[in-house]
Amino acid sequence: MSDDPVLAALLPRITQLSAVLSRGRVVERAVAAAGIDVDRPALSVLITLHTAGGPLRVGEIATRMQVVGPHVTRQVNELERRGLVHRVADPADQRARLVELAPGGADAVGRYLREVLGWFSGAMAGWSERDRADLARLLGRMVDDLTAQVDDEPS
């Protein structure tokens, strides 16, 4: 266990942030405000595809979401049925299929992100550009490093 007081003070703040995001129902409120009728797992698939900036294989979506492939396959099938994503041939392997956002899916995820980012922007309205950039950089680094450490630990 670390005796670092900064780290000791960090955990309750991370827990508090998690509670604000969960109990504050940020995702659900943003979905409703954006007029999107999808559940959280389906939204995660849409956001993953948006963030990727292009089509992905189901396995890559699962890896990025840190879930198992069959879970993503079910979500993709439902999103495809609803016209929010579609499958395309992989140019590197014509036997394989990629999943990409359909125009309706891109529009839906764009509306959702505008809602969520608007809330974050409002919360950080008094922050300097440097503070905002530092938070993004440091939080990204922490999540990446913690994810790598957890992934390396035996279950």
Coordinates of N, CA and C in Angstrom, one line a residue:
M1 N 0.8 -1.2 0.0 CA 0.0 0.0 0.0 C 0.9 1.2 0.0
S2 N 0.5 2.2 -0.7 CA 1.2 3.5 -0.9 C 1.0 4.4 0.3
D3 N 2.0 5.1 0.8 CA 1.9 6.1 1.8 C 1.8 7.5 1.2
D4 N 1.6 7.5 -0.1 CA 1.5 8.8 -0.8 C 0.2 9.5 -0.5
P5 N 0.2 10.7 0.2 CA -1.0 11.3 0.5 C -1.8 11.8 -0.7
V6 N -1.1 12.1 -1.8 CA -1.8 12.6 -3.0 C -2.6 11.5 -3.5
L7 N -2.0 10.3 -3.6 CA -2.8 9.1 -4.1 C -3.9 8.7 -3.2
A8 N -3.7 8.8 -1.9 CA -4.7 8.5 -0.9 C -5.9 9.5 -1.0
A9 N -5.6 10.7 -1.4 CA -6.7 11.7 -1.6 C -7.4 11.5 -3.0
L10 N -6.7 10.9 -3.9 CA -7.3 10.7 -5.2 C -8.4 9.7 -5.3
L11 N -8.3 8.6 -4.6 CA -9.3 7.6 -4.6 C -10.7 8.1 -4.3
P12 N -10.9 8.8 -3.2 CA -12.3 9.3 -2.9 C -12.8 10.2 -4.0
R13 N -11.9 11.0 -4.6 CA -12.4 11.9 -5.7 C -12.8 11.1 -6.9
I14 N -12.1 10.0 -7.2 CA -12.4 9.2 -8.4 C -13.8 8.5 -8.1
T15 N -13.9 8.0 -6.8 CA -15.2 7.4 -6.4 C -16.3 8.4 -6.6
Q16 N -16.1 9.7 -6.1 CA -17.1 10.7 -6.2 C -17.4 11.0 -7.7
L17 N -16.4 11.1 -8.6 CA -16.7 11.3 -10.0 C -17.5 10.2 -10.6
S18 N -17.2 9.0 -10.2 CA -18.0 7.8 -10.7 C -19.4 7.9 -10.2
A19 N -19.6 8.3 -9.0 CA -21.0 8.5 -8.5 C -21.7 9.6 -9.2
V20 N -21.1 10.7 -9.5 CA -21.7 11.8 -10.2 C -22.2 11.3 -11.6
L21 N -21.3 10.6 -12.2 CA -21.6 10.1 -13.6 C -22.7 9.0 -13.6
S22 N -22.7 8.2 -12.5 CA -23.7 7.1 -12.5 C -25.0 7.5 -11.9
R23 N -24.9 8.0 -10.6 CA -26.1 8.4 -9.9 C -26.7 9.6 -10.5
G24 N -25.9 10.5 -11.1 CA -26.4 11.7 -11.7 C -27.1 11.3 -13.1
R25 N -26.9 10.1 -13.4 CA -27.5 9.6 -14.7 C -27.2 10.4 -15.9
V26 N -25.9 10.7 -15.9 CA -25.4 11.6 -17.0 C -25.7 11.0 -18.4
V27 N -25.4 9.7 -18.5 CA -25.6 9.0 -19.8 C -27.1 9.1 -20.2
E28 N -27.9 8.6 -19.2 CA -29.3 8.5 -19.5 C -30.0 9.9 -19.8
R29 N -29.5 10.9 -19.1 CA -30.0 12.3 -19.3 C -29.6 12.8 -20.6
A30 N -28.4 12.5 -21.0 CA -27.9 13.0 -22.3 C -28.6 12.3 -23.5
V31 N -28.8 10.9 -23.3 CA -29.5 10.2 -24.3 C -30.9 10.7 -24.5
A32 N -31.6 11.0 -23.4 CA -33.0 11.5 -23.5 C -32.9 12.9 -24.1
A33 N -32.0 13.8 -23.7 CA -31.9 15.1 -24.2 C -31.6 15.1 -25.7
A34 N -30.8 14.1 -26.2 CA -30.5 14.0 -27.6 C -31.5 13.3 -28.4
G35 N -32.6 12.8 -27.7 CA -33.6 12.1 -28.4 C -33.2 10.8 -29.1
I36 N -32.3 10.1 -28.4 CA -31.8 8.8 -28.8 C -32.5 7.7 -28.1
D37 N -33.0 6.6 -28.8 CA -33.6 5.5 -28.1 C -32.7 4.3 -28.2
V38 N -31.6 4.3 -27.4 CA -30.7 3.2 -27.3 C -30.3 3.0 -25.9
D39 N -29.9 1.8 -25.5 CA -29.4 1.6 -24.2 C -27.9 1.9 -24.1
R40 N -27.4 1.8 -22.9 CA -26.0 2.2 -22.6 C -25.0 1.3 -23.5
P41 N -25.2 0.0 -23.5 CA -24.2 -0.8 -24.3 C -24.3 -0.5 -25.8
A42 N -25.4 -0.3 -26.3 CA -25.5 0.1 -27.7 C -24.9 1.5 -28.0
L43 N -25.1 2.4 -27.1 CA -24.5 3.7 -27.2 C -22.9 3.6 -27.1
S44 N -22.4 2.7 -26.3 CA -21.0 2.4 -26.3 C -20.4 2.0 -27.6
V45 N -21.2 1.1 -28.3 CA -20.7 0.7 -29.6 C -20.7 1.9 -30.6
L46 N -21.8 2.7 -30.6 CA -21.8 3.9 -31.4 C -20.6 4.8 -31.1
I47 N -20.4 5.1 -29.9 CA -19.3 6.0 -29.5 C -17.9 5.4 -29.9
T48 N -17.8 4.1 -29.7 CA -16.5 3.4 -30.1 C -16.3 3.6 -31.6
L49 N -17.3 3.4 -32.4 CA -17.2 3.6 -33.9 C -16.9 5.0 -34.2
H50 N -17.6 5.9 -33.6 CA -17.3 7.4 -33.8 C -15.9 7.8 -33.5
T51 N -15.4 7.3 -32.3 CA -14.1 7.6 -31.8 C -13.0 7.0 -32.8
A52 N -13.3 5.8 -33.3 CA -12.3 5.2 -34.2 C -12.2 6.0 -35.5
G53 N -13.2 6.7 -35.9 CA -13.2 7.5 -37.1 C -13.3 6.6 -38.4
G54 N -13.7 5.4 -38.2 CA -13.8 4.5 -39.4 C -14.3 3.2 -39.0
P55 N -14.6 2.3 -39.9 CA -15.1 1.0 -39.6 C -14.2 0.1 -38.9
L56 N -14.7 -0.8 -38.0 CA -13.9 -1.7 -37.2 C -14.5 -3.1 -37.3
R57 N -13.7 -4.1 -37.1 CA -14.2 -5.4 -36.9 C -14.9 -5.5 -35.5
V58 N -15.8 -6.5 -35.4 CA -16.5 -6.7 -34.1 C -15.5 -6.9 -33.0
G59 N -14.4 -7.7 -33.3 CA -13.4 -8.0 -32.3 C -12.7 -6.8 -31.8
E60 N -12.4 -5.9 -32.7 CA -11.8 -4.6 -32.3 C -12.7 -3.7 -31.5
I61 N -14.0 -3.7 -31.8 CA -14.9 -3.0 -31.0 C -14.9 -3.5 -29.6
A62 N -15.0 -4.9 -29.5 CA -15.0 -5.5 -28.2 C -13.7 -5.2 -27.4
T63 N -12.6 -5.2 -28.1 CA -11.3 -4.9 -27.4 C -11.4 -3.5 -26.9
R64 N -11.8 -2.5 -27.7 CA -11.8 -1.1 -27.3 C -12.8 -0.9 -26.2
M65 N -13.9 -1.7 -26.1 CA -14.9 -1.5 -25.1 C -14.6 -2.4 -23.9
Q66 N -13.6 -3.2 -24.0 CA -13.2 -4.2 -22.9 C -14.3 -5.1 -22.5
V67 N -15.0 -5.7 -23.5 CA -16.0 -6.6 -23.3 C -15.8 -7.8 -24.3
V68 N -16.6 -8.9 -24.2 CA -16.4 -10.0 -25.0 C -17.1 -9.8 -26.4
G69 N -16.6 -10.5 -27.4 CA -17.2 -10.4 -28.7 C -18.6 -10.6 -28.9
P70 N -19.2 -11.7 -28.3 CA -20.6 -12.0 -28.5 C -21.5 -10.9 -28.0
H71 N -21.1 -10.2 -27.0 CA -21.8 -9.1 -26.4 C -21.9 -8.0 -27.5
V72 N -20.8 -7.7 -28.2 CA -20.8 -6.7 -29.2 C -21.6 -7.1 -30.4
T73 N -21.5 -8.4 -30.8 CA -22.2 -8.9 -31.9 C -23.7 -8.7 -31.7
R74 N -24.2 -9.0 -30.6 CA -25.7 -8.8 -30.3 C -26.0 -7.3 -30.4
Q75 N -25.2 -6.4 -29.9 CA -25.5 -5.0 -30.0 C -25.4 -4.5 -31.5
V76 N -24.4 -5.0 -32.2 CA -24.3 -4.6 -33.6 C -25.5 -5.1 -34.4
N77 N -25.9 -6.3 -34.2 CA -27.1 -6.9 -34.9 C -28.3 -6.0 -34.7
E78 N -28.5 -5.6 -33.4 CA -29.7 -4.7 -33.1 C -29.5 -3.3 -33.7
L79 N -28.3 -2.8 -33.6 CA -28.1 -1.4 -34.2 C -28.2 -1.5 -35.7
E80 N -27.8 -2.6 -36.3 CA -27.9 -2.7 -37.8 C -29.4 -2.8 -38.2
R81 N -30.2 -3.6 -37.4 CA -31.6 -3.8 -37.6 C -32.3 -2.4 -37.6
R82 N -31.8 -1.5 -36.7 CA -32.4 -0.2 -36.6 C -31.8 0.8 -37.5
G83 N -30.9 0.4 -38.4 CA -30.3 1.3 -39.4 C -29.3 2.3 -38.8
L84 N -28.7 2.0 -37.6 CA -27.7 2.9 -37.1 C -26.3 2.6 -37.4
V85 N -26.1 1.3 -37.8 CA -24.8 0.9 -38.3 C -25.0 0.0 -39.5
H86 N -24.0 -0.3 -40.2 CA -24.1 -1.3 -41.3 C -22.7 -2.0 -41.4
R87 N -22.8 -3.2 -42.0 CA -21.6 -3.9 -42.2 C -21.1 -3.7 -43.7
V88 N -19.7 -3.6 -43.8 CA -19.1 -3.4 -45.1 C -18.0 -4.4 -45.2
A89 N -17.6 -4.7 -46.5 CA -16.4 -5.6 -46.7 C -15.2 -5.0 -46.2
D90 N -14.3 -5.8 -45.6 CA -13.0 -5.3 -45.2 C -12.1 -5.2 -46.5
P91 N -11.6 -4.1 -46.8 CA -10.7 -4.0 -48.0 C -9.5 -4.8 -47.9
A92 N -9.0 -5.1 -46.7 CA -7.8 -6.0 -46.6 C -8.1 -7.5 -46.7
D93 N -9.4 -7.8 -46.5 CA -9.8 -9.2 -46.5 C -11.3 -9.3 -46.9
Q94 N -11.6 -9.5 -48.1 CA -13.0 -9.5 -48.6 C -13.9 -10.5 -47.9
R95 N -13.3 -11.5 -47.2 CA -14.2 -12.4 -46.5 C -14.6 -11.9 -45.2
A96 N -13.9 -10.9 -44.7 CA -14.2 -10.3 -43.3 C -15.2 -9.1 -43.5
R97 N -15.9 -8.8 -42.4 CA -16.8 -7.7 -42.4 C -16.4 -6.7 -41.4
L98 N -16.6 -5.4 -41.7 CA -16.4 -4.3 -40.8 C -17.7 -3.7 -40.4
V99 N -17.8 -3.1 -39.3 CA -19.0 -2.3 -38.9 C -18.7 -0.9 -39.0
E100 N -19.6 -0.1 -39.6 CA -19.4 1.3 -39.6 C -20.7 2.0 -39.3
L101 N -20.6 3.3 -38.8 CA -21.8 4.1 -38.5 C -22.5 4.3 -39.8
A102 N -23.8 4.2 -39.7 CA -24.7 4.6 -40.8 C -25.0 6.1 -40.5
P103 N -25.5 6.8 -41.5 CA -25.8 8.3 -41.2 C -26.6 8.5 -40.0
G104 N -27.6 7.7 -39.8 CA -28.5 7.9 -38.6 C -27.7 7.6 -37.3
G105 N -26.8 6.7 -37.3 CA -26.0 6.4 -36.1 C -25.0 7.5 -35.9
A106 N -24.4 8.1 -36.9 CA -23.5 9.2 -36.8 C -24.2 10.4 -36.2
D107 N -25.4 10.6 -36.7 CA -26.2 11.8 -36.2 C -26.5 11.6 -34.8
A108 N -27.0 10.4 -34.4 CA -27.4 10.1 -33.0 C -26.2 10.3 -32.1
V109 N -25.0 9.7 -32.4 CA -23.9 9.8 -31.5 C -23.4 11.3 -31.4
G110 N -23.5 12.0 -32.5 CA -23.2 13.4 -32.5 C -24.0 14.2 -31.6
R111 N -25.3 14.0 -31.6 CA -26.3 14.7 -30.7 C -25.9 14.3 -29.3
Y112 N -25.7 13.1 -29.0 CA -25.3 12.7 -27.6 C -24.1 13.4 -27.1
L113 N -23.0 13.3 -28.0 CA -21.8 13.9 -27.6 C -21.9 15.4 -27.3
R114 N -22.7 16.1 -28.2 CA -22.9 17.6 -27.9 C -23.6 17.8 -26.6
E115 N -24.5 16.9 -26.2 CA -25.1 17.1 -24.9 C -24.1 16.9 -23.7
V116 N -23.4 15.8 -23.8 CA -22.5 15.4 -22.7 C -21.3 16.5 -22.7
L117 N -20.8 16.8 -23.8 CA -19.7 17.7 -23.8 C -20.1 19.1 -23.4
G118 N -21.4 19.4 -23.7 CA -21.9 20.7 -23.2 C -22.0 20.8 -21.7
W119 N -22.3 19.7 -21.0 CA -22.3 19.6 -19.6 C -20.9 19.8 -19.0
F120 N -19.9 19.1 -19.6 CA -18.6 19.2 -19.2 C -18.0 20.6 -19.4
S121 N -18.4 21.1 -20.5 CA -17.9 22.5 -20.9 C -18.5 23.5 -19.8
G122 N -19.7 23.3 -19.5 CA -20.3 24.2 -18.5 C -19.7 24.0 -17.1
A123 N -19.4 22.8 -16.7 CA -18.7 22.6 -15.4 C -17.3 23.2 -15.4
M124 N -16.6 23.2 -16.6 CA -15.3 23.7 -16.6 C -15.2 25.1 -17.2
A125 N -16.3 25.8 -17.2 CA -16.3 27.1 -17.9 C -15.2 28.1 -17.4
G126 N -14.9 28.0 -16.1 CA -14.0 28.9 -15.5 C -12.5 28.4 -15.5
W127 N -12.3 27.3 -16.2 CA -11.0 26.7 -16.3 C -10.2 27.3 -17.4
S128 N -8.9 27.4 -17.2 CA -8.1 27.9 -18.3 C -8.0 26.7 -19.4
E129 N -7.6 27.1 -20.6 CA -7.4 26.1 -21.6 C -6.3 25.2 -21.2
R130 N -5.3 25.7 -20.5 CA -4.2 24.8 -20.1 C -4.7 23.8 -19.0
D131 N -5.5 24.3 -18.1 CA -6.0 23.3 -17.1 C -6.9 22.2 -17.8
R132 N -7.7 22.6 -18.7 CA -8.5 21.6 -19.5 C -7.6 20.6 -20.2
A133 N -6.6 21.1 -20.9 CA -5.6 20.2 -21.6 C -4.9 19.3 -20.6
D134 N -4.4 19.9 -19.5 CA -3.7 19.1 -18.5 C -4.6 18.0 -18.0
L135 N -5.9 18.3 -17.7 CA -6.8 17.3 -17.2 C -6.9 16.1 -18.2
A136 N -7.2 16.5 -19.5 CA -7.3 15.5 -20.5 C -6.1 14.6 -20.6
R137 N -4.9 15.3 -20.6 CA -3.7 14.5 -20.8 C -3.4 13.6 -19.6
L138 N -3.6 14.1 -18.4 CA -3.3 13.3 -17.2 C -4.3 12.3 -16.9
L139 N -5.6 12.6 -17.2 CA -6.6 11.5 -17.0 C -6.4 10.4 -18.0
G140 N -6.1 10.8 -19.2 CA -5.9 9.8 -20.3 C -4.7 8.9 -19.9
R141 N -3.7 9.5 -19.4 CA -2.5 8.7 -19.0 C -2.8 7.8 -17.8
M142 N -3.5 8.3 -16.9 CA -3.9 7.5 -15.7 C -4.7 6.3 -16.1
V143 N -5.7 6.5 -16.9 CA -6.6 5.4 -17.4 C -5.8 4.4 -18.2
D144 N -5.0 4.9 -19.1 CA -4.2 4.0 -19.9 C -3.2 3.1 -19.0
D145 N -2.5 3.8 -18.1 CA -1.6 3.1 -17.2 C -2.3 2.1 -16.3
L146 N -3.4 2.5 -15.7 CA -4.2 1.7 -14.8 C -4.8 0.5 -15.6
T147 N -5.3 0.7 -16.8 CA -5.8 -0.4 -17.6 C -4.7 -1.4 -17.9
A148 N -3.5 -0.9 -18.3 CA -2.4 -1.8 -18.6 C -2.0 -2.6 -17.4
Q149 N -2.0 -2.0 -16.2 CA -1.6 -2.7 -15.0 C -2.7 -3.8 -14.6
V150 N -3.9 -3.4 -14.7 CA -5.0 -4.3 -14.4 C -5.0 -5.5 -15.4
D151 N -4.8 -5.2 -16.7 CA -4.7 -6.2 -17.7 C -3.6 -7.2 -17.5
D152 N -2.5 -6.7 -16.9 CA -1.3 -7.6 -16.6 C -1.4 -8.4 -15.4
E153 N -2.4 -8.1 -14.5 CA -2.5 -8.8 -13.2 C -3.3 -10.1 -13.5
P154 N -2.8 -11.2 -12.9 CA -3.6 -12.5 -13.0 C -5.0 -12.3 -12.4
S155 N -5.9 -13.0 -13.0 CA -7.3 -12.9 -12.4 C -7.5 -13.7 -11.2

